[in-house]
């Protein structure tokens, strides 16, 4: 049998799959900030925060449509926005 130590079994940790804006390449950083305003506008009525929007854009390869679909399935519409709308009627 072969002997392995901990270093030989270098499995990716959860941290390796987390979104870290500071670790983005310049190209990815530019894409993120190019598409973020559009995603913010579309998702303005939902409870997703800016980190969630950025993370979704990154993991969906900066595809706004895919990000919208994912985020709408994860987050509910903001109760504050629903309250404001009800006052307008």
CSV table of N, CA and C in Angstrom, one decimal:
chain,number,residue,atom,x,y,z
A,1,UNK,N,0.8,-1.2,0.0
A,1,UNK,CA,0.0,0.0,0.0
A,1,UNK,C,0.9,1.3,0.0
A,2,UNK,N,0.3,2.3,-0.5
A,2,UNK,CA,1.0,3.6,-0.5
A,2,UNK,C,0.6,4.4,0.7
A,3,UNK,N,1.6,5.1,1.2
A,3,UNK,CA,1.3,6.0,2.4
A,3,UNK,C,1.1,7.4,1.9
A,4,UNK,N,0.0,8.0,2.3
A,4,UNK,CA,-0.3,9.3,2.0
A,4,UNK,C,-0.3,10.2,3.2
A,5,UNK,N,0.1,11.4,3.1
A,5,UNK,CA,-0.1,12.3,4.2
A,5,UNK,C,-1.1,13.3,3.8
A,6,UNK,N,-1.5,14.2,4.7
A,6,UNK,CA,-2.6,15.1,4.5
A,6,UNK,C,-2.3,16.0,3.3
A,7,UNK,N,-1.1,16.4,3.0
A,7,UNK,CA,-0.8,17.2,1.9
A,7,UNK,C,-1.0,16.6,0.5
A,8,UNK,N,-0.9,15.2,0.5
A,8,UNK,CA,-1.1,14.5,-0.8
A,8,UNK,C,-2.6,14.5,-1.1
A,9,UNK,N,-3.4,14.6,-0.2
A,9,UNK,CA,-4.9,14.5,-0.4
A,9,UNK,C,-5.4,16.0,-0.3
A,10,UNK,N,-5.1,16.7,-1.3
A,10,UNK,CA,-5.5,18.1,-1.3
A,10,UNK,C,-6.8,18.3,-2.0
A,11,UNK,N,-7.9,18.1,-1.3
A,11,UNK,CA,-9.2,18.3,-1.9
A,11,UNK,C,-9.6,19.7,-1.8
A,12,UNK,N,-10.3,20.2,-2.8
A,12,UNK,CA,-10.8,21.6,-2.7
A,12,UNK,C,-11.7,21.8,-1.5
A,13,UNK,N,-11.5,22.9,-0.8
A,13,UNK,CA,-12.3,23.1,0.4
A,13,UNK,C,-13.5,24.0,-0.1
A,14,UNK,N,-14.5,24.2,0.8
A,14,UNK,CA,-15.6,25.0,0.5
A,14,UNK,C,-15.1,26.4,0.2
A,15,UNK,N,-14.1,26.9,0.9
A,15,UNK,CA,-13.5,28.2,0.7
A,15,UNK,C,-13.1,28.4,-0.8
A,16,UNK,N,-12.6,27.3,-1.4
A,16,UNK,CA,-12.1,27.4,-2.8
A,16,UNK,C,-13.2,27.8,-3.7
A,17,UNK,N,-14.5,27.5,-3.3
A,17,UNK,CA,-15.6,27.7,-4.2
A,17,UNK,C,-16.4,29.0,-3.8
A,18,UNK,N,-15.9,29.7,-2.8
A,18,UNK,CA,-16.6,31.0,-2.4
A,18,UNK,C,-16.2,32.1,-3.4
A,19,UNK,N,-17.0,33.1,-3.4
A,19,UNK,CA,-16.8,34.3,-4.3
A,19,UNK,C,-16.0,35.3,-3.4
A,20,UNK,N,-14.9,35.7,-4.0
A,20,UNK,CA,-14.0,36.8,-3.4
A,20,UNK,C,-13.7,37.8,-4.4
A,21,UNK,N,-14.3,38.9,-4.3
A,21,UNK,CA,-14.1,40.0,-5.4
A,21,UNK,C,-12.7,40.4,-5.5
A,22,UNK,N,-12.0,40.4,-4.3
A,22,UNK,CA,-10.5,40.8,-4.3
A,22,UNK,C,-9.7,39.8,-5.1
A,23,UNK,N,-10.1,38.6,-5.4
A,23,UNK,CA,-9.3,37.6,-6.1
A,23,UNK,C,-9.6,37.5,-7.6
A,24,UNK,N,-10.5,38.4,-8.1
A,24,UNK,CA,-10.9,38.4,-9.5
A,24,UNK,C,-9.8,38.9,-10.3
A,25,UNK,N,-9.7,38.4,-11.6
A,25,UNK,CA,-8.8,39.0,-12.5
A,25,UNK,C,-9.3,40.3,-12.9
A,26,UNK,N,-8.5,41.1,-13.5
A,26,UNK,CA,-8.9,42.5,-14.0
A,26,UNK,C,-10.1,42.4,-14.9
A,27,UNK,N,-10.0,41.4,-15.8
A,27,UNK,CA,-11.1,41.2,-16.8
A,27,UNK,C,-12.4,40.8,-16.1
A,28,UNK,N,-12.3,39.9,-15.2
A,28,UNK,CA,-13.6,39.5,-14.5
A,28,UNK,C,-14.1,40.6,-13.6
A,29,UNK,N,-13.2,41.4,-13.0
A,29,UNK,CA,-13.7,42.6,-12.2
A,29,UNK,C,-14.4,43.6,-13.1
A,30,UNK,N,-13.9,43.8,-14.3
A,30,UNK,CA,-14.5,44.8,-15.2
A,30,UNK,C,-15.9,44.2,-15.7
A,31,UNK,N,-16.0,42.9,-16.0
A,31,UNK,CA,-17.3,42.3,-16.4
A,31,UNK,C,-18.3,42.4,-15.2
A,32,UNK,N,-17.8,42.2,-14.0
A,32,UNK,CA,-18.7,42.2,-12.9
A,32,UNK,C,-19.3,43.6,-12.7
A,33,UNK,N,-18.5,44.6,-12.8
A,33,UNK,CA,-19.0,46.0,-12.7
A,33,UNK,C,-19.7,46.5,-13.9
A,34,UNK,N,-19.5,45.9,-15.0
A,34,UNK,CA,-20.3,46.2,-16.2
A,34,UNK,C,-21.7,45.7,-16.1
A,35,UNK,N,-21.9,44.5,-15.6
A,35,UNK,CA,-23.2,43.9,-15.6
A,35,UNK,C,-24.0,44.1,-14.3
A,36,UNK,N,-23.3,44.5,-13.2
A,36,UNK,CA,-23.9,44.7,-11.9
A,36,UNK,C,-25.0,45.7,-11.9
A,37,UNK,N,-24.9,46.9,-12.5
A,37,UNK,CA,-26.0,47.9,-12.5
A,37,UNK,C,-27.3,47.3,-13.1
A,38,UNK,N,-27.1,46.6,-14.2
A,38,UNK,CA,-28.3,46.0,-14.9
A,38,UNK,C,-29.0,45.0,-14.0
A,39,UNK,N,-28.2,44.1,-13.3
A,39,UNK,CA,-28.8,43.1,-12.4
A,39,UNK,C,-29.4,43.8,-11.2
A,40,UNK,N,-28.8,44.9,-10.7
A,40,UNK,CA,-29.4,45.6,-9.6
A,40,UNK,C,-30.7,46.2,-10.0
A,41,UNK,N,-30.9,46.7,-11.2
A,41,UNK,CA,-32.1,47.3,-11.6
A,41,UNK,C,-33.2,46.2,-11.7
A,42,UNK,N,-32.9,45.1,-12.3
A,42,UNK,CA,-33.8,44.0,-12.4
A,42,UNK,C,-34.3,43.4,-11.1
A,43,UNK,N,-33.3,43.3,-10.2
A,43,UNK,CA,-33.6,42.7,-8.9
A,43,UNK,C,-33.9,43.7,-7.8
A,44,UNK,N,-34.2,44.9,-8.1
A,44,UNK,CA,-34.4,46.0,-7.1
A,44,UNK,C,-35.5,45.6,-6.1
A,45,UNK,N,-36.5,44.9,-6.5
A,45,UNK,CA,-37.7,44.6,-5.7
A,45,UNK,C,-37.4,43.3,-4.8
A,46,UNK,N,-36.3,42.7,-4.9
A,46,UNK,CA,-36.0,41.5,-4.2
A,46,UNK,C,-35.0,41.7,-3.1
A,47,UNK,N,-35.0,40.8,-2.1
A,47,UNK,CA,-34.2,41.0,-0.9
A,47,UNK,C,-32.7,40.6,-1.0
A,48,UNK,N,-32.3,40.4,-2.2
A,48,UNK,CA,-30.9,40.0,-2.4
A,48,UNK,C,-30.0,41.2,-2.2
A,49,UNK,N,-28.9,41.0,-1.5
A,49,UNK,CA,-27.9,42.1,-1.3
A,49,UNK,C,-26.9,42.2,-2.4
A,50,UNK,N,-26.0,43.2,-2.4
A,50,UNK,CA,-25.1,43.3,-3.5
A,50,UNK,C,-24.1,42.2,-3.6
A,51,UNK,N,-23.7,41.6,-2.4
A,51,UNK,CA,-22.8,40.4,-2.5
A,51,UNK,C,-23.5,39.3,-3.2
A,52,UNK,N,-24.8,39.0,-2.9
A,52,UNK,CA,-25.5,38.0,-3.6
A,52,UNK,C,-25.5,38.2,-5.1
A,53,UNK,N,-25.7,39.4,-5.5
A,53,UNK,CA,-25.8,39.8,-6.9
A,53,UNK,C,-24.4,39.5,-7.6
A,54,UNK,N,-23.4,40.0,-6.9
A,54,UNK,CA,-22.0,39.8,-7.5
A,54,UNK,C,-21.7,38.3,-7.6
A,55,UNK,N,-22.0,37.6,-6.5
A,55,UNK,CA,-21.7,36.2,-6.5
A,55,UNK,C,-22.4,35.4,-7.6
A,56,UNK,N,-23.7,35.7,-7.8
A,56,UNK,CA,-24.4,35.1,-8.8
A,56,UNK,C,-23.9,35.4,-10.2
A,57,UNK,N,-23.6,36.7,-10.4
A,57,UNK,CA,-23.0,37.0,-11.7
A,57,UNK,C,-21.7,36.2,-12.0
A,58,UNK,N,-20.9,36.2,-11.0
A,58,UNK,CA,-19.6,35.5,-11.1
A,58,UNK,C,-19.8,34.0,-11.5
A,59,UNK,N,-20.6,33.3,-10.7
A,59,UNK,CA,-20.8,31.9,-10.8
A,59,UNK,C,-21.6,31.5,-12.1
A,60,UNK,N,-22.3,32.5,-12.6
A,60,UNK,CA,-23.1,32.3,-13.9
A,60,UNK,C,-22.3,32.9,-15.1
A,61,UNK,N,-21.0,33.1,-14.9
A,61,UNK,CA,-20.2,33.5,-16.0
A,61,UNK,C,-20.7,34.9,-16.6
A,62,UNK,N,-21.1,35.7,-15.7
A,62,UNK,CA,-21.6,37.1,-16.0
A,62,UNK,C,-22.8,37.1,-17.0
A,63,UNK,N,-23.6,36.1,-16.9
A,63,UNK,CA,-24.8,36.0,-17.7
A,63,UNK,C,-25.9,36.5,-16.8
A,64,UNK,N,-26.4,37.7,-17.2
A,64,UNK,CA,-27.4,38.4,-16.4
A,64,UNK,C,-28.7,37.6,-16.3
A,65,UNK,N,-29.1,37.0,-17.4
A,65,UNK,CA,-30.4,36.2,-17.5
A,65,UNK,C,-30.3,35.0,-16.5
A,66,UNK,N,-29.2,34.3,-16.6
A,66,UNK,CA,-29.1,33.2,-15.7
A,66,UNK,C,-29.0,33.6,-14.2
A,67,UNK,N,-28.4,34.7,-14.0
A,67,UNK,CA,-28.3,35.3,-12.6
A,67,UNK,C,-29.7,35.7,-12.1
A,68,UNK,N,-30.5,36.3,-12.9
A,68,UNK,CA,-31.8,36.7,-12.6
A,68,UNK,C,-32.7,35.5,-12.2
A,69,UNK,N,-32.6,34.5,-13.0
A,69,UNK,CA,-33.3,33.3,-12.8
A,69,UNK,C,-33.0,32.6,-11.5
A,70,UNK,N,-31.7,32.5,-11.2
A,70,UNK,CA,-31.2,31.9,-10.0
A,70,UNK,C,-31.6,32.7,-8.8
A,71,UNK,N,-31.4,34.0,-8.8
A,71,UNK,CA,-31.7,34.9,-7.7
A,71,UNK,C,-33.2,35.0,-7.4
A,72,UNK,N,-34.0,35.0,-8.4
A,72,UNK,CA,-35.5,35.0,-8.2
A,72,UNK,C,-36.0,33.7,-7.6
A,73,UNK,N,-35.3,32.6,-7.8
A,73,UNK,CA,-35.7,31.4,-7.2
A,73,UNK,C,-35.2,31.3,-5.7
A,74,UNK,N,-34.2,32.1,-5.4
A,74,UNK,CA,-33.6,32.1,-4.0
A,74,UNK,C,-34.2,33.2,-3.1
A,75,UNK,N,-34.6,34.3,-3.6
A,75,UNK,CA,-35.0,35.4,-2.8
A,75,UNK,C,-36.4,35.8,-3.1
A,76,UNK,N,-37.1,36.3,-2.1
A,76,UNK,CA,-38.4,36.8,-2.2
A,76,UNK,C,-38.4,38.3,-2.5
A,77,UNK,N,-39.6,38.8,-3.0
A,77,UNK,CA,-39.7,40.2,-3.1
A,77,UNK,C,-39.7,40.9,-1.8
A,78,UNK,N,-39.1,42.0,-1.7
A,78,UNK,CA,-38.9,42.8,-0.5
A,78,UNK,C,-40.3,43.2,0.1
A,79,UNK,N,-40.5,42.9,1.3
A,79,UNK,CA,-41.8,43.3,2.0
A,79,UNK,C,-41.9,44.9,2.0
A,80,UNK,N,-40.8,45.6,2.1
A,80,UNK,CA,-40.8,47.0,2.1
A,80,UNK,C,-41.4,47.5,0.7
A,81,UNK,N,-40.9,47.0,-0.4
A,81,UNK,CA,-41.4,47.4,-1.7
A,81,UNK,C,-42.9,47.1,-1.8
A,82,UNK,N,-43.3,45.9,-1.3
A,82,UNK,CA,-44.7,45.6,-1.4
A,82,UNK,C,-45.6,46.5,-0.6
A,83,UNK,N,-45.0,46.9,0.6
A,83,UNK,CA,-45.7,47.9,1.4
A,83,UNK,C,-45.8,49.3,0.7
A,84,UNK,N,-44.8,49.7,0.1
A,84,UNK,CA,-44.8,51.0,-0.7
A,84,UNK,C,-45.8,50.9,-1.8
A,85,UNK,N,-45.9,49.8,-2.5
A,85,UNK,CA,-46.8,49.6,-3.6
A,85,UNK,C,-48.2,49.7,-3.1
A,86,UNK,N,-48.5,49.0,-2.0
A,86,UNK,CA,-49.9,49.0,-1.5
A,86,UNK,C,-50.3,50.4,-1.1
A,87,UNK,N,-49.4,51.2,-0.7
A,87,UNK,CA,-49.8,52.6,-0.3
A,87,UNK,C,-50.1,53.5,-1.5
A,88,UNK,N,-49.6,53.1,-2.7
A,88,UNK,CA,-49.9,53.9,-3.9
A,88,UNK,C,-51.3,53.6,-4.5
A,89,UNK,N,-51.8,52.5,-4.1
A,89,UNK,CA,-53.1,52.1,-4.7
A,89,UNK,C,-54.3,52.7,-4.0
